[in-house]
Coordinates of C-alpha atoms in Angstrom, one line a residue:
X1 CA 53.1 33.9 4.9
X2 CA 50.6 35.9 3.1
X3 CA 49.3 32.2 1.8
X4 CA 48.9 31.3 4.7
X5 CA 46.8 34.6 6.0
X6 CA 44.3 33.9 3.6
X7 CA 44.0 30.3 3.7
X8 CA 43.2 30.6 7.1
X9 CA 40.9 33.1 6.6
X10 CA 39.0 31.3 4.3
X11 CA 39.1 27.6 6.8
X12 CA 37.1 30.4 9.4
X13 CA 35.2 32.2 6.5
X14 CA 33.8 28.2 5.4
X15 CA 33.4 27.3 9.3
X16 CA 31.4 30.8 9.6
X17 CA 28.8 30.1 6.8
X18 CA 28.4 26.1 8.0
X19 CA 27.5 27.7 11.5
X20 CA 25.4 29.8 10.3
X21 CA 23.9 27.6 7.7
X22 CA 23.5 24.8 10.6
X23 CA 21.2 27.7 12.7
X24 CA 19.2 28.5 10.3
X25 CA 18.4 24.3 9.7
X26 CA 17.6 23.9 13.1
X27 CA 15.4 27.1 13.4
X28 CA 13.3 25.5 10.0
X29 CA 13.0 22.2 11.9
X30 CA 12.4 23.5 15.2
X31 CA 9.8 25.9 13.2
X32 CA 8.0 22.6 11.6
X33 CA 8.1 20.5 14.6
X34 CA 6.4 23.0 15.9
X35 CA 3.7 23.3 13.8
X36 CA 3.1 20.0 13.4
X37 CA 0.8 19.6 16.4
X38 CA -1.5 21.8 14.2
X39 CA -1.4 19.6 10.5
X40 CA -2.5 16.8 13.4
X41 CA -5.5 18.5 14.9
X42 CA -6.5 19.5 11.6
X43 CA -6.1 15.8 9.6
X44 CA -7.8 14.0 12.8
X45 CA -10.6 15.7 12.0
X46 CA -10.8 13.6 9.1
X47 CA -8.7 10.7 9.6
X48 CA -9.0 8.4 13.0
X49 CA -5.9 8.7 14.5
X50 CA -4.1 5.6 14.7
X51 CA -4.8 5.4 10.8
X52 CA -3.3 8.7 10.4
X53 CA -0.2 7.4 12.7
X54 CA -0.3 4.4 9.7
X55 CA -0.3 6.5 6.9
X56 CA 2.1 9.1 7.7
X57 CA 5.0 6.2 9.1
X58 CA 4.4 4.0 6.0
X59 CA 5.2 6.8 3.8
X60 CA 8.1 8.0 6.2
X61 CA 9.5 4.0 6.5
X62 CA 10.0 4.1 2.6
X63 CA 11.6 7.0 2.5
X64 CA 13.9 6.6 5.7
X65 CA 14.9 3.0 3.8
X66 CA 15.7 4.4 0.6
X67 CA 17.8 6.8 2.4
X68 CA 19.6 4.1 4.5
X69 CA 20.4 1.5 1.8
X70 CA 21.9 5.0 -0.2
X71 CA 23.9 6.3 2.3
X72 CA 24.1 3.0 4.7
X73 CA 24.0 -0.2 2.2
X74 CA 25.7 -2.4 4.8
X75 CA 23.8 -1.8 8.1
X76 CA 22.7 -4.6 9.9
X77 CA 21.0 -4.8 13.1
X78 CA 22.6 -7.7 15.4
X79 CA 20.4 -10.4 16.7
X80 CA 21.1 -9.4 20.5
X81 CA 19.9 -6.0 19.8
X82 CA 16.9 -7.1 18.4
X83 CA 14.6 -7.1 21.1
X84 CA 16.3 -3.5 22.1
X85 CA 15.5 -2.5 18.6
X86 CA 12.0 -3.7 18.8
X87 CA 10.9 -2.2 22.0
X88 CA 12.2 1.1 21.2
X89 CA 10.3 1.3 17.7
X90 CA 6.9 0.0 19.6
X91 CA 7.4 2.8 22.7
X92 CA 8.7 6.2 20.3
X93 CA 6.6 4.9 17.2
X94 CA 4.0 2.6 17.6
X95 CA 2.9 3.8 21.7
X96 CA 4.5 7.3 21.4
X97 CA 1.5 8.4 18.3
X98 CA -1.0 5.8 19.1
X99 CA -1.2 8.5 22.6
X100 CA -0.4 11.8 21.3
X101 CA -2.7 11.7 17.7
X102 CA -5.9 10.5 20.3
X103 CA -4.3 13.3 22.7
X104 CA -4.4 16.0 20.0
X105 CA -8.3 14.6 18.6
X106 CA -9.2 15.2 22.2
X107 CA -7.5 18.1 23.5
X108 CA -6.1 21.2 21.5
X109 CA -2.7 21.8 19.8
X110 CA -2.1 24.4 22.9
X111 CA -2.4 22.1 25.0
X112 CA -0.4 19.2 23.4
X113 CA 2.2 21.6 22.9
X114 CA 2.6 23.1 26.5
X115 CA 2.5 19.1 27.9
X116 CA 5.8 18.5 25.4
X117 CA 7.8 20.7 28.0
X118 CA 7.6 18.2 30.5
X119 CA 9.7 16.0 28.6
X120 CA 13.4 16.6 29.6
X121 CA 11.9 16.6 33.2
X122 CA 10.7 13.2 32.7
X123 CA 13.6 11.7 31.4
X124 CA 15.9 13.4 33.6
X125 CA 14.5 12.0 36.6
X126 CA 13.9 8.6 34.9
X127 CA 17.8 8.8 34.4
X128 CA 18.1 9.2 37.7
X129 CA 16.1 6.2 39.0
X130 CA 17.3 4.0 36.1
X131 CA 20.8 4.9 35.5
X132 CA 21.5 6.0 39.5
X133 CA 22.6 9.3 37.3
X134 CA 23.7 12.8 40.0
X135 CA 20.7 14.5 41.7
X136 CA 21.9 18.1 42.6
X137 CA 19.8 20.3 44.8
X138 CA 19.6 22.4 41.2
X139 CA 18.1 19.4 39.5
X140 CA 15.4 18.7 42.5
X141 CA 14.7 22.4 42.2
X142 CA 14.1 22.3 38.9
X143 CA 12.0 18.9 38.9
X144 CA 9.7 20.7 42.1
X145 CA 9.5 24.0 39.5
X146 CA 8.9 21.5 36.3
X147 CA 6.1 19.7 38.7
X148 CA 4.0 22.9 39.4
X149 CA 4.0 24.0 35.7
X150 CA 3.1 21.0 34.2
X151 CA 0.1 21.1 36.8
X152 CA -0.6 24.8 35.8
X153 CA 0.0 23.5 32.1
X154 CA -2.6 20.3 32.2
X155 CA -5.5 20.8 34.5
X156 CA -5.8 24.6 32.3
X157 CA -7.6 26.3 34.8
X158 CA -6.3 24.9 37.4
X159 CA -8.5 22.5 38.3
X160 CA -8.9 18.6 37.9
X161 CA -12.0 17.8 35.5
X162 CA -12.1 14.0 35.0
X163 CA -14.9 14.4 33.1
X164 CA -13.6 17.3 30.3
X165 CA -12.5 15.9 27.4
X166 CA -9.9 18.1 26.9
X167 CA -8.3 16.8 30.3
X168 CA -8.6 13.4 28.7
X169 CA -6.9 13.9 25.9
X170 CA -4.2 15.8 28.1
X171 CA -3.5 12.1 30.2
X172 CA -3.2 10.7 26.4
X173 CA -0.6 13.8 25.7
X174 CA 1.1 12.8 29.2
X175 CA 0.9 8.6 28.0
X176 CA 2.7 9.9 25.0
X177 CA 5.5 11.7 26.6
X178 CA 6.5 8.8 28.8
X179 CA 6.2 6.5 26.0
X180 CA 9.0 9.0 24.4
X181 CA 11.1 9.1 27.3
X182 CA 11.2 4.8 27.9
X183 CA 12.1 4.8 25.0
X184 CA 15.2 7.1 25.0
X185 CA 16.1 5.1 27.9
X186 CA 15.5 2.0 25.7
X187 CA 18.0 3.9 22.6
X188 CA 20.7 4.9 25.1
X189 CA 22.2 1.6 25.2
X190 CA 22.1 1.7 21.0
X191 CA 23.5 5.1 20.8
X192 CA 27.2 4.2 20.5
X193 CA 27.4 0.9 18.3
X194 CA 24.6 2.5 15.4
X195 CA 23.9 5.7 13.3
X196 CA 21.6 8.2 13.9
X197 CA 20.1 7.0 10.7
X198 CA 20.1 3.5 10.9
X199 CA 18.3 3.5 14.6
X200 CA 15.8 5.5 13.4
X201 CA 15.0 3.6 10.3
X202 CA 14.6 0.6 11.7
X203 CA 12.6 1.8 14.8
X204 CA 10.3 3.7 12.4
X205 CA 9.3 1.0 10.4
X206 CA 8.9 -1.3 13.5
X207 CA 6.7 1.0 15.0
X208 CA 4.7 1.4 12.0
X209 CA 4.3 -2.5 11.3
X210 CA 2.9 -2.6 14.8
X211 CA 0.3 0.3 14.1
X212 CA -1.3 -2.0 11.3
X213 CA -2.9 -4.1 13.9
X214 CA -4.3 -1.0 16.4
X215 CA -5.2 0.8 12.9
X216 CA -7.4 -1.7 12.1
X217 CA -9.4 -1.5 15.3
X218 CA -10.8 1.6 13.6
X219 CA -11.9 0.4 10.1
X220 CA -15.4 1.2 10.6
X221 CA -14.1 5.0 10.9
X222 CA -12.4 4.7 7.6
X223 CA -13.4 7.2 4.8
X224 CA -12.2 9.0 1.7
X225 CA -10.1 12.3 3.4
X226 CA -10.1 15.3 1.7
X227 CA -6.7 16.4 -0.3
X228 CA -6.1 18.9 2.5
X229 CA -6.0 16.3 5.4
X230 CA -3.9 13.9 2.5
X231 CA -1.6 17.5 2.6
X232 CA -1.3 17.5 6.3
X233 CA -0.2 14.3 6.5
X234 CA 2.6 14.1 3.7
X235 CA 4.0 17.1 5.3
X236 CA 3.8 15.0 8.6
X237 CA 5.7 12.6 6.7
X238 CA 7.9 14.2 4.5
X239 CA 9.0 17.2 6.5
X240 CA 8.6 16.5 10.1
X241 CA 9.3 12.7 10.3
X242 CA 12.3 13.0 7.5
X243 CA 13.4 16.2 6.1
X244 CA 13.3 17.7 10.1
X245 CA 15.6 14.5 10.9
X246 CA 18.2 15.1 8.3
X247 CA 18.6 18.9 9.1
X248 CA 19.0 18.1 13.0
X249 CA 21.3 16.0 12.4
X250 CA 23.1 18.0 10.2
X251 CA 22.8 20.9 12.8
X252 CA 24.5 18.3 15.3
X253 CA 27.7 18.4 13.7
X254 CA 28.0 22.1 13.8
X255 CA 26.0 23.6 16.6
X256 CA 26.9 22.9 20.6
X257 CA 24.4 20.4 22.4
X258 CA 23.6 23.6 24.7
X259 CA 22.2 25.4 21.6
X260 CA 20.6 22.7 20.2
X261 CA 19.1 22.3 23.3
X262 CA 17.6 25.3 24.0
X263 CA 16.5 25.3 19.8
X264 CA 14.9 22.2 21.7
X265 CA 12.9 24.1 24.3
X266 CA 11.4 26.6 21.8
X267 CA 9.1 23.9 19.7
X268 CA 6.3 24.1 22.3
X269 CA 6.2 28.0 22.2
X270 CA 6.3 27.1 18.2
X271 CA 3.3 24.8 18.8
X272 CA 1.3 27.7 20.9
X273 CA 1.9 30.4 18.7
X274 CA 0.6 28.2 15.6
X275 CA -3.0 26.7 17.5
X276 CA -3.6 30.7 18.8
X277 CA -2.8 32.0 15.4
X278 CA -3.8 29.4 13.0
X279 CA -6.6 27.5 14.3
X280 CA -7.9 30.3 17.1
X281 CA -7.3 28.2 19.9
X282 CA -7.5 29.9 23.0
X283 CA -4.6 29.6 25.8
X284 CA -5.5 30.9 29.6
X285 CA -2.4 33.4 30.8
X286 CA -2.1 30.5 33.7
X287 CA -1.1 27.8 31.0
X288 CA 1.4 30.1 29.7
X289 CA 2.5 30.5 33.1
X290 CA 2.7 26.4 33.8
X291 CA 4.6 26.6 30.3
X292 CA 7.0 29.2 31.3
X293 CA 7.8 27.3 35.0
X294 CA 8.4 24.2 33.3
X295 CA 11.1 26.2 30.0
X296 CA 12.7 28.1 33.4
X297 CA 13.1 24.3 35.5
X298 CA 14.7 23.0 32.0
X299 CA 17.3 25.5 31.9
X300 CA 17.8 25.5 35.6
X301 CA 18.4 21.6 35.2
X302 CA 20.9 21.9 31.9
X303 CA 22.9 24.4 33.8
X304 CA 25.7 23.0 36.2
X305 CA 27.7 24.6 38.3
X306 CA 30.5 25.6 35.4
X307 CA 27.0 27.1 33.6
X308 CA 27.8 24.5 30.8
X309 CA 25.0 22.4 29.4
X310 CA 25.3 18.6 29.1
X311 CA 23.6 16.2 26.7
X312 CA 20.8 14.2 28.9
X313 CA 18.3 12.1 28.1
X314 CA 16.0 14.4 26.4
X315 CA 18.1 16.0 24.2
X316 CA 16.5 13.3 21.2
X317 CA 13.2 13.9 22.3
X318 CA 12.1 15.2 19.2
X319 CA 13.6 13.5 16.5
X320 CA 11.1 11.5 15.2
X321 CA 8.2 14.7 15.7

């Protein structure tokens, strides 16, 4: 009996530490995804974008492939998938950071980060045209509140200016996040016959082998970077686009979807906090207020009526930050 006692406490003493170990993973990798909007203004200044986009994938693709064949050695990809396959790594590789590393050049990390909310909105509705999915009155609620932030949240002050750059590279931000959310669309059919790892691997270096050609269109930009723009991009590579992945989805087999969601919703405040602290970027009180409509139209649409919180469409939005 006694044996028994303690063996059990130990089972919940193990289970204890893994929860608490798989929290503090995802607040690291929400942390750096967060952040990394800043390592891309900063190497853009240096680097042309879609070169950058190059750079940091090749060096992710090698490393996601060594970490396949090791854990993986068998997975194969079956013919009919291919074109699945394909168009997923070309819309959340290839079109996904062709738009937000022009986005970021043009506009400011602020910005960028603020725009990322509208995400789950986007492929919430999407997955309602597409997939005929429920729409509550909750969900149109939220999508009418989502609507008016990411308004407040783009046009800054309020305003359209066609002609500000900044609103420019907000539309590139925008392109981005529907690339992102076609092509969680695109995956959701994948989901259940490959792994986590094997999906993203494939898709990662599909989407960079189709950079090559757009990369090129910039040669003439081309120039020896500094060490501290080469820095900013191997930590794009290493930790945001690899180490980030394996600690989310080592978080997934611990934490509830509803927590990892909401871990989710925090990477754009991550994202403010860094361009006002670390590069002095400035953010107007009514962005923060499109920002903090379009958190509170998330939550209102991950809430049903038993206040549970289902997986949807967005939840992988971020994997491949």
């Amino acid at each position: 009996m006694h044996e028994n006692i303690v063996e059990t406490q130990e089972c919940v003493s193990v289970r204890e530490r893994k929860y608490l170990i798989a929290n503090i993973m995802m607040l690291v990798t929400i942390v750096l995804w967060g952040i990394s909007f800043i390592s891309i203004k900063i190497a853009v200044a240096e680097v042309p974008p879609v070169t950058l986009a190059l750079i940091r994938f090749v060096i992710a693709s090698v490393m996601l492939w060594g970490l396949l064949k090791k854990n993986e050695s068998n997975a194969k990809i079956d013919k009919a998938d291919c074109p699945r396959m394909i168009l997923a790594g070309c819309l959340g590789i290839t079109l996904y950071f062709y738009f937000e590393n022009i986005g970021v050049q043009l506009t400011t990390a602020v910005n960028a980060s603020l725009i990322v909310t509208i995400i789950p909105i986007i492929a919430i509705g999407l997955d309602v045209l597409f997939f005929r999915a429920p729409l509550s009155p909750l969900k149109i609620t939220g999508i009418a509140i989502a609507a008016i932030g990411m308004y407040l949240s783009v046009t800054a002050n309020g305003e359209l200016d066609f002609s500000s750059a900044h609103f420019v590279g907000n539309l590139f931000v925008i392109g981005a996040m529907l690339s992102w959310t076609f092509y969680t669309l695109v995956n959701k059919s994948l989901q259940n016959k490959y792994s986590g790892l094997c999906m993203t691997t494939y898709q990662t270096v599909i989407g960079t082998f189709f950079l090559l050609p757009l990369s090129l269109t910039e040669w003439t930009e081309w120039r020896i970077f500094s060490l501290t723009a080469f820095w900013h991009i191997l930590f794009l590579a290493v930790c945001c686009s690899v180490v980030c992945y394996l600690l989310y989805m080592y978080a997934l087999k611990y934490l509830d979807v509803a927590i990892t969601t909401l871990y989710l919703n925090l990477v754009p405040v991550v994202g403010v906090m860094g361009g006002y602290f670390i590069l002095g970027e400035s953010v107007l009180p009514i962005q923060l207020a499109g920002g903090l409509l379009t958190l509170l139209a998330i939550l209102i649409m991950n809430f049903d009526r038993s206040g549970k919180i289902p997986d949807h469409p967005g939840q992988r939005v971020l994997d491949n930050t």
